[in-house]
CSV table of C-alpha atoms in Angstrom, one decimal:
chain,number,residue,atom,x,y,z
A,1,MET,CA,-40.9,-78.7,79.0
A,2,MET,CA,-42.4,-77.4,75.8
A,3,LYS,CA,-44.1,-79.8,73.5
A,4,GLU,CA,-42.1,-80.2,70.2
A,5,LYS,CA,-44.8,-81.8,68.0
A,6,GLY,CA,-48.5,-81.5,67.6
A,7,ALA,CA,-51.2,-81.9,64.9
A,8,ASP,CA,-53.8,-79.4,65.9
A,9,LEU,CA,-52.1,-76.4,64.2
A,10,PRO,CA,-51.1,-77.4,60.7
A,11,MET,CA,-48.4,-75.6,58.7
A,12,TRP,CA,-51.0,-74.2,56.3
A,13,ALA,CA,-52.8,-72.4,59.1
A,14,ILE,CA,-49.5,-70.6,59.9
A,15,CYS,CA,-49.0,-69.9,56.2
A,16,GLN,CA,-52.5,-68.5,55.8
A,17,HIS,CA,-52.1,-66.3,58.9
A,18,GLU,CA,-48.8,-64.8,57.6
A,19,PHE,CA,-50.2,-64.4,54.1
A,20,PHE,CA,-53.3,-62.5,55.2
A,21,ARG,CA,-51.4,-60.5,57.9
A,22,LEU,CA,-49.2,-59.1,55.2
A,23,PHE,CA,-52.1,-58.2,53.0
A,24,LYS,CA,-53.9,-56.4,55.9
A,25,SER,CA,-50.8,-54.2,56.5
A,26,ILE,CA,-51.0,-50.7,55.2
A,27,LYS,CA,-47.3,-50.7,54.6
A,28,SER,CA,-47.6,-53.8,52.4
A,29,LEU,CA,-50.5,-52.4,50.4
A,30,ILE,CA,-48.6,-49.2,49.8
A,31,THR,CA,-45.6,-51.3,48.6
A,32,VAL,CA,-47.7,-53.4,46.3
A,33,ALA,CA,-49.4,-50.3,44.9
A,34,PHE,CA,-46.0,-48.7,44.3
A,35,ILE,CA,-44.7,-51.7,42.4
A,36,VAL,CA,-47.8,-52.1,40.3
A,37,GLY,CA,-48.0,-48.4,39.6
A,38,ILE,CA,-44.3,-48.1,38.5
A,39,SER,CA,-44.6,-51.2,36.4
A,40,TYR,CA,-47.7,-49.8,34.7
A,41,LEU,CA,-46.1,-46.5,34.0
A,42,VAL,CA,-43.0,-48.1,32.4
A,43,SER,CA,-45.1,-50.4,30.3
A,44,ASP,CA,-47.2,-47.4,29.2
A,45,LEU,CA,-44.0,-45.5,28.3
A,46,VAL,CA,-42.6,-48.4,26.3
A,47,ASN,CA,-45.9,-48.8,24.6
A,48,GLN,CA,-45.9,-45.2,23.5
A,49,ALA,CA,-42.4,-45.6,22.2
A,50,ALA,CA,-43.4,-48.7,20.2
A,51,SER,CA,-42.8,-47.0,16.9
A,52,PHE,CA,-39.1,-46.4,17.8
A,53,LEU,CA,-38.2,-49.8,19.0
A,54,PRO,CA,-37.6,-53.2,17.2
A,55,GLN,CA,-40.4,-55.7,17.9
A,56,LYS,CA,-38.0,-58.1,19.8
A,57,GLU,CA,-36.8,-55.3,22.1
A,58,LEU,CA,-40.3,-54.1,22.5
A,59,ALA,CA,-41.5,-57.4,23.8
A,60,GLN,CA,-38.8,-57.4,26.5
A,61,GLY,CA,-39.1,-53.7,27.3
A,62,HIS,CA,-42.5,-54.0,28.9
A,63,ALA,CA,-41.1,-56.1,31.7
A,64,LEU,CA,-37.9,-54.0,32.0
A,65,GLY,CA,-39.5,-51.7,34.6
A,66,ILE,CA,-40.5,-54.6,36.9
A,67,PHE,CA,-37.1,-56.3,36.5
A,68,ALA,CA,-35.1,-53.1,37.3
A,69,LEU,CA,-37.4,-52.3,40.2
A,70,ILE,CA,-37.1,-55.8,41.8
A,71,MET,CA,-33.4,-55.9,41.1
A,72,LEU,CA,-32.7,-52.6,42.9
A,73,PHE,CA,-35.5,-52.5,45.5
A,74,GLY,CA,-36.7,-56.1,45.9
A,75,PRO,CA,-34.5,-56.8,48.9
A,76,LEU,CA,-35.6,-53.6,50.5
A,77,PHE,CA,-39.3,-54.4,50.0
A,78,VAL,CA,-38.9,-57.9,51.5
A,79,PHE,CA,-36.7,-56.9,54.5
A,80,SER,CA,-38.9,-53.9,55.3
A,81,LEU,CA,-42.0,-56.0,55.4
A,82,SER,CA,-40.7,-59.4,56.8
A,83,HIS,CA,-37.6,-58.6,58.9
A,84,ASP,CA,-39.5,-59.6,62.0
A,85,VAL,CA,-41.3,-62.7,60.8
A,86,ILE,CA,-40.0,-64.9,63.7
A,87,ASN,CA,-38.5,-62.5,66.3
A,88,ARG,CA,-41.9,-60.7,66.4
A,89,GLU,CA,-43.4,-63.9,67.8
A,90,LEU,CA,-40.4,-64.3,70.2
A,91,ALA,CA,-40.6,-60.7,71.5
A,92,GLY,CA,-44.4,-61.0,72.0
A,93,ARG,CA,-44.0,-64.5,73.5
A,94,THR,CA,-46.7,-65.8,71.1
A,95,ILE,CA,-44.2,-68.3,69.9
A,96,ARG,CA,-45.0,-70.3,73.0
A,97,PHE,CA,-48.5,-70.9,71.7
A,98,LEU,CA,-47.1,-72.1,68.3
A,99,VAL,CA,-44.4,-74.4,69.6
A,100,THR,CA,-46.8,-76.2,71.9
A,101,ARG,CA,-49.2,-76.9,69.0
A,102,THR,CA,-46.9,-77.8,66.1
A,103,SER,CA,-43.3,-78.7,65.2
A,104,ARG,CA,-40.7,-76.0,64.9
A,105,ASN,CA,-40.0,-77.1,61.3
A,106,GLN,CA,-43.6,-76.5,60.4
A,107,ILE,CA,-43.5,-73.1,61.9
A,108,ILE,CA,-40.5,-72.1,59.8
A,109,PHE,CA,-42.1,-73.6,56.6
A,110,GLY,CA,-45.4,-72.0,57.4
A,111,LYS,CA,-43.9,-68.6,57.9
A,112,PHE,CA,-41.7,-68.9,54.8
A,113,LEU,CA,-44.6,-70.1,52.6
A,114,GLY,CA,-46.9,-67.3,53.8
A,115,VAL,CA,-44.4,-64.6,52.9
A,116,ALA,CA,-43.5,-66.4,49.6
A,117,PHE,CA,-47.2,-66.7,48.5
A,118,PHE,CA,-47.6,-63.0,49.4
A,119,TRP,CA,-44.8,-61.9,47.0
A,120,LEU,CA,-45.8,-64.5,44.4
A,121,THR,CA,-49.3,-62.9,44.4
A,122,CYS,CA,-47.8,-59.5,44.1
A,123,MET,CA,-45.7,-60.6,41.1
A,124,ILE,CA,-48.8,-62.2,39.5
A,125,ILE,CA,-50.8,-58.9,40.0
A,126,THR,CA,-47.9,-56.8,38.6
A,127,PHE,CA,-47.3,-58.9,35.6
A,128,GLY,CA,-51.0,-59.3,35.1
A,129,VAL,CA,-51.4,-55.5,34.9
A,130,VAL,CA,-48.6,-55.4,32.3
A,131,PHE,CA,-50.2,-58.2,30.4
A,132,ALA,CA,-53.6,-56.4,30.5
A,133,THR,CA,-51.9,-53.2,29.2
A,134,VAL,CA,-49.8,-54.5,26.4
A,135,GLN,CA,-50.8,-58.2,26.0
A,136,THR,CA,-47.2,-59.5,26.5
A,137,PHE,CA,-45.9,-61.8,29.3
A,138,ASP,CA,-42.2,-62.3,29.9
A,139,ALA,CA,-41.9,-65.6,31.7
A,140,LYS,CA,-38.1,-65.4,32.1
A,141,THR,CA,-38.3,-62.0,33.8
A,142,PHE,CA,-41.1,-63.3,36.0
A,143,TYR,CA,-39.0,-66.3,37.1
A,144,LEU,CA,-35.9,-64.2,37.8
A,145,CYS,CA,-37.9,-61.8,39.9
A,146,VAL,CA,-39.5,-64.6,41.9
A,147,SER,CA,-36.1,-66.3,42.4
A,148,LEU,CA,-34.6,-63.1,43.8
A,149,LEU,CA,-37.5,-62.6,46.1
A,150,ILE,CA,-37.3,-66.2,47.4
A,151,TYR,CA,-33.6,-65.6,48.2
A,152,CYS,CA,-34.4,-62.5,50.1
A,153,ILE,CA,-37.4,-64.0,52.0
A,154,SER,CA,-35.2,-66.9,53.2
A,155,LEU,CA,-32.4,-64.6,54.2
A,156,ALA,CA,-34.9,-62.3,56.1
A,157,LEU,CA,-36.3,-65.4,57.9
A,158,LEU,CA,-32.8,-66.4,59.0
A,159,LEU,CA,-32.0,-62.9,60.1
A,160,SER,CA,-35.1,-62.8,62.3
A,161,LEU,CA,-33.9,-65.9,64.1
A,162,VAL,CA,-30.3,-64.8,64.6
A,163,ILE,CA,-31.3,-61.3,65.8
A,164,PRO,CA,-33.8,-61.4,68.7
A,165,ARG,CA,-35.1,-57.8,68.6
A,166,PRO,CA,-37.4,-56.6,65.7
A,167,SER,CA,-35.9,-53.1,65.9
A,168,TYR,CA,-32.4,-54.5,65.2
A,169,THR,CA,-33.5,-56.6,62.3
A,170,MET,CA,-35.4,-53.6,60.9
A,171,PHE,CA,-32.1,-51.6,60.8
A,172,LEU,CA,-29.9,-54.5,59.8
A,173,GLY,CA,-32.4,-55.6,57.1
A,174,ILE,CA,-32.4,-52.2,55.5
A,175,VAL,CA,-28.5,-52.1,55.5
A,176,ILE,CA,-28.4,-55.6,53.9
A,177,ALA,CA,-31.0,-54.6,51.4
A,178,LEU,CA,-29.0,-51.6,50.3
A,179,ILE,CA,-25.6,-53.4,50.3
A,180,LEU,CA,-26.8,-56.5,48.5
A,181,PRO,CA,-27.6,-54.9,45.1
A,182,GLY,CA,-24.6,-52.6,45.4
A,183,LEU,CA,-22.3,-55.5,46.1
A,184,GLY,CA,-23.8,-57.5,43.3
A,185,LEU,CA,-23.2,-54.7,40.8
A,186,TRP,CA,-19.7,-53.9,42.0
A,187,SER,CA,-18.6,-57.6,42.0
A,188,THR,CA,-20.0,-58.0,38.5
A,189,PHE,CA,-18.1,-55.2,36.9
A,190,SER,CA,-15.1,-54.8,39.2
A,191,SER,CA,-11.6,-56.1,38.4
A,192,HIS,CA,-10.7,-56.4,42.1
A,193,PRO,CA,-9.2,-59.8,42.9
A,194,ALA,CA,-12.0,-60.5,45.5
A,195,ALA,CA,-14.8,-59.6,43.1
A,196,PRO,CA,-15.0,-63.0,41.3
A,197,TRP,CA,-15.6,-64.7,44.7
A,198,ILE,CA,-17.9,-62.1,46.2
A,199,LYS,CA,-20.2,-62.1,43.3
A,200,TYR,CA,-21.1,-65.7,43.9
A,201,LEU,CA,-22.4,-64.8,47.4
A,202,THR,CA,-25.1,-62.6,45.8
A,203,PRO,CA,-28.0,-63.8,43.6
A,204,PHE,CA,-27.3,-61.2,40.9
A,205,SER,CA,-24.3,-62.9,39.2
A,206,PHE,CA,-26.5,-66.1,38.8
A,207,MET,CA,-29.3,-63.9,37.4
A,208,GLU,CA,-26.9,-62.4,34.9
A,209,LYS,CA,-25.7,-65.9,33.7
A,210,GLY,CA,-29.3,-67.1,33.5
A,211,GLY,CA,-30.4,-70.7,32.6
A,212,ALA,CA,-29.4,-73.4,35.0
A,213,TRP,CA,-27.3,-70.9,37.0
A,214,THR,CA,-30.4,-69.5,38.6
A,215,GLY,CA,-30.8,-72.8,40.4
A,216,PHE,CA,-28.0,-71.7,42.7
A,217,ILE,CA,-30.3,-68.9,43.9
A,218,TRP,CA,-32.8,-71.5,45.1
A,219,LEU,CA,-29.9,-73.6,46.6
A,220,TYR,CA,-28.9,-70.5,48.7
A,221,ALA,CA,-32.6,-70.1,49.7
A,222,ALA,CA,-32.7,-73.8,50.8
A,223,ALA,CA,-29.5,-73.4,52.8
A,224,PHE,CA,-30.9,-70.3,54.6
A,225,LEU,CA,-34.1,-72.3,55.4
A,226,ILE,CA,-32.2,-75.3,56.7
A,227,ALA,CA,-30.0,-73.0,58.8
A,228,SER,CA,-33.2,-71.4,60.2
A,229,MET,CA,-34.7,-74.8,61.1
A,230,TYR,CA,-31.4,-75.8,62.8
A,231,LEU,CA,-31.2,-72.6,64.9
A,232,PHE,CA,-34.9,-72.7,65.8
A,233,ARG,CA,-34.6,-76.3,67.1
A,234,ARG,CA,-31.8,-75.3,69.4
A,235,ARG,CA,-33.5,-72.1,70.6
A,236,ASP,CA,-35.2,-72.0,74.0
A,237,CYS,CA,-38.6,-70.3,73.6
């Protein structure tokens, strides 16, 4: 019988391992370089157009490139890099090493925090490049981008528990990443009777409303995490 709890492999060790594993991946580095590069180019273009824009719009324009990029491709970036965060361990049977040394809840939290810190670092680097270029920092856009990424990370974690094979989650993750922004945009502007209900299943309607509504994105993320912990406790490793 597998040991459920232990103290010799803390959650932070799992978190650090996942964090550094992502930064060692060539695919991750290319993704980060792409995000930073596009953000820099947009900021530079806005900076060059400064004489044609009002000062208020100019301040928001520098972060517009990052916001559009994360809105449209953020889910794709997260699912392509983290679709197998749990089922990779299951397929390689390395999960047996983890579950005998720490609790299953700590494994889920450690994996989640490792991926979340990776994307938080990417956003800090990206916004840092924009700040170094134009000396403006849009805290609201930063918060919205991080909220969307946290939603996607939690959903990817749940997906990797529900689907056992990494190859399947790779395909399904890309499909979800493409459908999610499309569904969000469609439900926001469509007059279809189902649109008002469907839009609340995606994070984009809450991002559009802003303010306290963005808290629902974090509630969704918490629900995905709780579902992941519940499924993992019932799973035979």
